[in-house]
């Protein structure tokens, strides 16, 4: 396994910093908002659906449809690293999914990083929507004890396994990997297992999401300073077109303005 000594995120979202025009007086607003993404220079955008913003806590994914949706989805390299900084909510009921990042498969959504709340624990792992199968981190990693503070989770995605780090410490691996591009972060209904009520979700607060090409040491994630790429160009279409698989209508190319000069006089 080759690990990068230093790295710059391929994609980076900081909340609420990357929400144009947001200020702390608008914390209670839960309307859909555009989100800027630091990444390759191409038409790209993101939308927050139904989320609450806070200068100190980031973004709250509380309702079962709250999500940060990317369009187009964020591409993953053959080996990739996803890092999230979040504070999971303390839930009063068992059998709940808490989804950090997800992608769209053939049959349904798959989660690169998610927690399954069961028997009072919040177990770290991933969900393969095509196989409809939960793959837990081994040995078992319970995040519930960290509910009162932010944690930094790093997932190193290889061909057939995912290694998980929590606050810089390797906690285990799942013998599976989700390679679907990152369609979103936050809540998405995964399946009716282990119970139909498991579709109800309240992930909690998220401050930061990073996607790297290759395997990156956790200590190199969440840099306080980095070489910022140019801001992305906001995509011209609605995120629902990507979620439903409908063809994306690209705007017609802009015609170049002709420069007109006055004719020289006699």
Tab-separated table of N, CA and C in Angstrom, residues 7-20 34-41 44-47 68-70 72-76 81-85 101 152 182 185 206-213 220-234:
chain	number	residue	atom	x	y	z
A	7	UNK	N	-0.751	15.781	0.715
A	7	UNK	CA	-1.827	15.749	-0.273
A	7	UNK	C	-2.665	17.004	-0.179
A	8	UNK	N	-3.257	17.348	-1.308
A	8	UNK	CA	-4.245	18.416	-1.380
A	8	UNK	C	-5.565	17.776	-1.767
A	9	UNK	N	-6.664	18.113	-1.095
A	9	UNK	CA	-7.944	17.482	-1.445
A	9	UNK	C	-8.321	17.714	-2.908
A	10	UNK	N	-8.768	16.652	-3.562
A	10	UNK	CA	-9.309	16.810	-4.908
A	10	UNK	C	-10.592	17.626	-4.851
A	11	UNK	N	-11.429	17.331	-3.857
A	11	UNK	CA	-12.658	18.082	-3.615
A	11	UNK	C	-12.707	18.439	-2.137
A	12	UNK	N	-13.194	19.621	-1.846
A	12	UNK	CA	-13.269	20.083	-0.466
A	12	UNK	C	-14.504	20.948	-0.283
A	13	UNK	N	-15.265	20.658	0.775
A	13	UNK	CA	-16.411	21.485	1.152
A	13	UNK	C	-16.298	21.790	2.640
A	14	UNK	N	-16.312	23.073	2.993
A	14	UNK	CA	-16.344	23.510	4.378
A	14	UNK	C	-17.685	24.182	4.626
A	15	UNK	N	-18.334	23.805	5.696
A	15	UNK	CA	-19.649	24.361	6.021
A	15	UNK	C	-19.572	25.117	7.335
A	16	UNK	N	-20.180	26.319	7.368
A	16	UNK	CA	-20.948	26.988	6.310
A	16	UNK	C	-20.106	27.889	5.407
A	17	UNK	N	-18.776	27.808	5.512
A	17	UNK	CA	-17.894	28.708	4.781
A	17	UNK	C	-18.154	28.702	3.282
A	18	UNK	N	-18.502	27.545	2.712
A	18	UNK	CA	-18.685	27.433	1.267
A	18	UNK	C	-20.124	27.679	0.824
A	19	UNK	N	-20.939	28.243	1.696
A	19	UNK	CA	-22.315	28.615	1.331
A	19	UNK	C	-22.318	30.107	1.033
A	20	UNK	N	-22.371	30.500	-0.248
A	20	UNK	CA	-22.279	31.922	-0.608
A	20	UNK	C	-23.383	32.749	0.045
A	34	UNK	N	-27.329	26.960	-2.433
A	34	UNK	CA	-26.220	26.551	-3.279
A	34	UNK	C	-24.956	26.476	-2.432
A	35	UNK	N	-24.057	25.546	-2.790
A	35	UNK	CA	-22.800	25.365	-2.074
A	35	UNK	C	-21.671	25.325	-3.086
A	36	UNK	N	-20.602	26.068	-2.822
A	36	UNK	CA	-19.428	26.048	-3.695
A	36	UNK	C	-18.525	24.880	-3.319
A	37	UNK	N	-17.773	24.356	-4.299
A	37	UNK	CA	-16.876	23.226	-4.086
A	37	UNK	C	-15.495	23.606	-4.592
A	38	UNK	N	-14.489	23.411	-3.763
A	38	UNK	CA	-13.123	23.577	-4.232
A	38	UNK	C	-12.732	22.289	-4.955
A	39	UNK	N	-12.363	22.404	-6.212
A	39	UNK	CA	-12.045	21.213	-6.982
A	39	UNK	C	-11.650	21.564	-8.388
A	40	UNK	N	-11.599	20.569	-9.275
A	40	UNK	CA	-11.216	20.818	-10.664
A	40	UNK	C	-12.102	21.869	-11.308
A	41	UNK	N	-11.526	22.609	-12.226
A	41	UNK	CA	-12.234	23.711	-12.886
A	41	UNK	C	-13.187	23.147	-13.934
A	44	UNK	N	-19.737	22.450	-11.960
A	44	UNK	CA	-20.002	21.599	-10.810
A	44	UNK	C	-20.699	22.427	-9.744
A	45	UNK	N	-21.540	21.796	-8.983
A	45	UNK	CA	-22.211	22.521	-7.923
A	45	UNK	C	-22.744	21.571	-6.875
A	46	UNK	N	-23.395	22.136	-5.875
A	46	UNK	CA	-23.990	21.345	-4.807
A	46	UNK	C	-25.128	22.140	-4.201
A	47	UNK	N	-26.066	21.424	-3.607
A	47	UNK	CA	-27.212	22.062	-2.981
A	47	UNK	C	-27.454	21.442	-1.611
A	68	UNK	N	-26.694	17.080	1.541
A	68	UNK	CA	-25.861	17.904	0.675
A	68	UNK	C	-25.662	17.089	-0.595
A	69	UNK	N	-26.210	17.564	-1.710
A	69	UNK	CA	-26.213	16.794	-2.962
A	69	UNK	C	-25.285	17.457	-3.980
A	70	UNK	N	-24.389	16.659	-4.556
A	70	UNK	CA	-23.430	17.156	-5.540
A	70	UNK	C	-23.902	16.840	-6.958
A	72	UNK	N	-22.260	17.380	-10.969
A	72	UNK	CA	-22.314	15.917	-10.946
A	72	UNK	C	-21.655	15.366	-9.686
A	73	UNK	N	-21.832	14.069	-9.411
A	73	UNK	CA	-21.190	13.475	-8.227
A	73	UNK	C	-19.672	13.624	-8.264
A	74	UNK	N	-19.047	13.570	-7.097
A	74	UNK	CA	-17.608	13.724	-6.978
A	74	UNK	C	-16.927	12.397	-7.327
A	75	UNK	N	-16.113	12.423	-8.369
A	75	UNK	CA	-15.498	11.188	-8.852
A	75	UNK	C	-14.477	10.654	-7.844
A	76	UNK	N	-14.385	9.325	-7.749
A	76	UNK	CA	-13.396	8.670	-6.909
A	76	UNK	C	-12.355	7.990	-7.793
A	81	UNK	N	-9.456	8.406	-0.751
A	81	UNK	CA	-9.630	8.664	0.677
A	81	UNK	C	-10.740	9.691	0.852
A	82	UNK	N	-11.681	9.381	1.738
A	82	UNK	CA	-12.757	10.306	2.086
A	82	UNK	C	-12.618	10.646	3.562
A	83	UNK	N	-12.667	11.936	3.872
A	83	UNK	CA	-12.538	12.379	5.256
A	83	UNK	C	-13.718	13.274	5.605
A	84	UNK	N	-14.322	13.024	6.752
A	84	UNK	CA	-15.453	13.845	7.214
A	84	UNK	C	-15.229	14.229	8.668
A	85	UNK	N	-15.659	15.436	8.993
A	85	UNK	CA	-15.636	15.893	10.382
A	85	UNK	C	-17.078	16.109	10.803
A	101	UNK	N	-21.495	9.818	3.871
A	101	UNK	CA	-21.381	10.032	2.421
A	101	UNK	C	-22.001	8.856	1.695
A	152	UNK	N	-13.309	13.015	13.693
A	152	UNK	CA	-12.794	13.024	12.327
A	152	UNK	C	-12.650	11.587	11.854
A	182	UNK	N	-19.229	10.127	-5.114
A	182	UNK	CA	-19.951	10.687	-3.964
A	182	UNK	C	-21.081	11.571	-4.475
A	185	UNK	N	-23.847	13.920	0.866
A	185	UNK	CA	-23.501	13.723	2.263
A	185	UNK	C	-24.748	13.997	3.081
A	206	UNK	N	-22.134	18.360	10.558
A	206	UNK	CA	-20.957	18.113	9.734
A	206	UNK	C	-20.306	19.445	9.389
A	207	UNK	N	-18.986	19.501	9.574
A	207	UNK	CA	-18.237	20.721	9.281
A	207	UNK	C	-17.494	20.651	7.958
A	208	UNK	N	-17.007	19.463	7.620
A	208	UNK	CA	-16.055	19.398	6.516
A	208	UNK	C	-16.099	18.046	5.834
A	209	UNK	N	-15.973	18.083	4.516
A	209	UNK	CA	-15.895	16.865	3.699
A	209	UNK	C	-14.745	17.029	2.717
A	210	UNK	N	-13.865	16.025	2.663
A	210	UNK	CA	-12.722	16.046	1.757
A	210	UNK	C	-12.648	14.736	0.996
A	211	UNK	N	-12.295	14.821	-0.281
A	211	UNK	CA	-12.079	13.641	-1.112
A	211	UNK	C	-10.691	13.754	-1.727
A	212	UNK	N	-9.892	12.709	-1.557
A	212	UNK	CA	-8.523	12.686	-2.072
A	212	UNK	C	-8.373	11.572	-3.104
A	213	UNK	N	-7.473	11.783	-4.040
A	213	UNK	CA	-7.067	10.726	-4.967
A	213	UNK	C	-5.927	9.963	-4.324
A	220	UNK	N	-2.571	13.905	7.427
A	220	UNK	CA	-2.498	14.884	6.350
A	220	UNK	C	-3.881	15.371	5.912
A	221	UNK	N	-4.925	14.781	6.481
A	221	UNK	CA	-6.288	15.247	6.188
A	221	UNK	C	-6.626	16.432	7.099
A	222	UNK	N	-7.671	17.149	6.743
A	222	UNK	CA	-8.149	18.313	7.495
A	222	UNK	C	-7.043	19.361	7.674
A	223	UNK	N	-6.338	19.716	6.599
A	223	UNK	CA	-5.281	20.728	6.741
A	223	UNK	C	-5.879	22.090	7.067
A	224	UNK	N	-5.182	22.816	7.938
A	224	UNK	CA	-5.645	24.162	8.268
A	224	UNK	C	-5.326	25.132	7.142
A	225	UNK	N	-4.303	24.817	6.360
A	225	UNK	CA	-3.985	25.618	5.189
A	225	UNK	C	-3.550	24.685	4.076
A	226	UNK	N	-3.823	25.062	2.847
A	226	UNK	CA	-3.525	24.224	1.697
A	226	UNK	C	-3.542	25.101	0.462
A	227	UNK	N	-2.979	24.562	-0.595
A	227	UNK	CA	-2.996	25.291	-1.865
A	227	UNK	C	-4.394	25.178	-2.455
A	228	UNK	N	-5.146	26.253	-2.380
A	228	UNK	CA	-6.536	26.206	-2.822
A	228	UNK	C	-6.620	26.234	-4.346
A	229	UNK	N	-7.337	25.279	-4.949
A	229	UNK	CA	-7.561	25.366	-6.387
A	229	UNK	C	-8.564	26.464	-6.686
A	230	UNK	N	-8.668	26.811	-7.948
A	230	UNK	CA	-9.641	27.830	-8.335
A	230	UNK	C	-11.057	27.345	-8.025
A	231	UNK	N	-11.966	28.251	-7.670
A	231	UNK	CA	-13.340	27.837	-7.374
A	231	UNK	C	-13.981	27.158	-8.573
A	232	UNK	N	-14.835	26.186	-8.266
A	232	UNK	CA	-15.529	25.495	-9.343
A	232	UNK	C	-16.564	26.403	-9.988
A	233	UNK	N	-16.887	26.103	-11.227
A	233	UNK	CA	-17.974	26.795	-11.922
A	233	UNK	C	-19.270	26.101	-11.537
A	234	UNK	N	-20.250	26.862	-11.103
A	234	UNK	CA	-21.511	26.245	-10.672
A	234	UNK	C	-22.227	25.613	-11.855
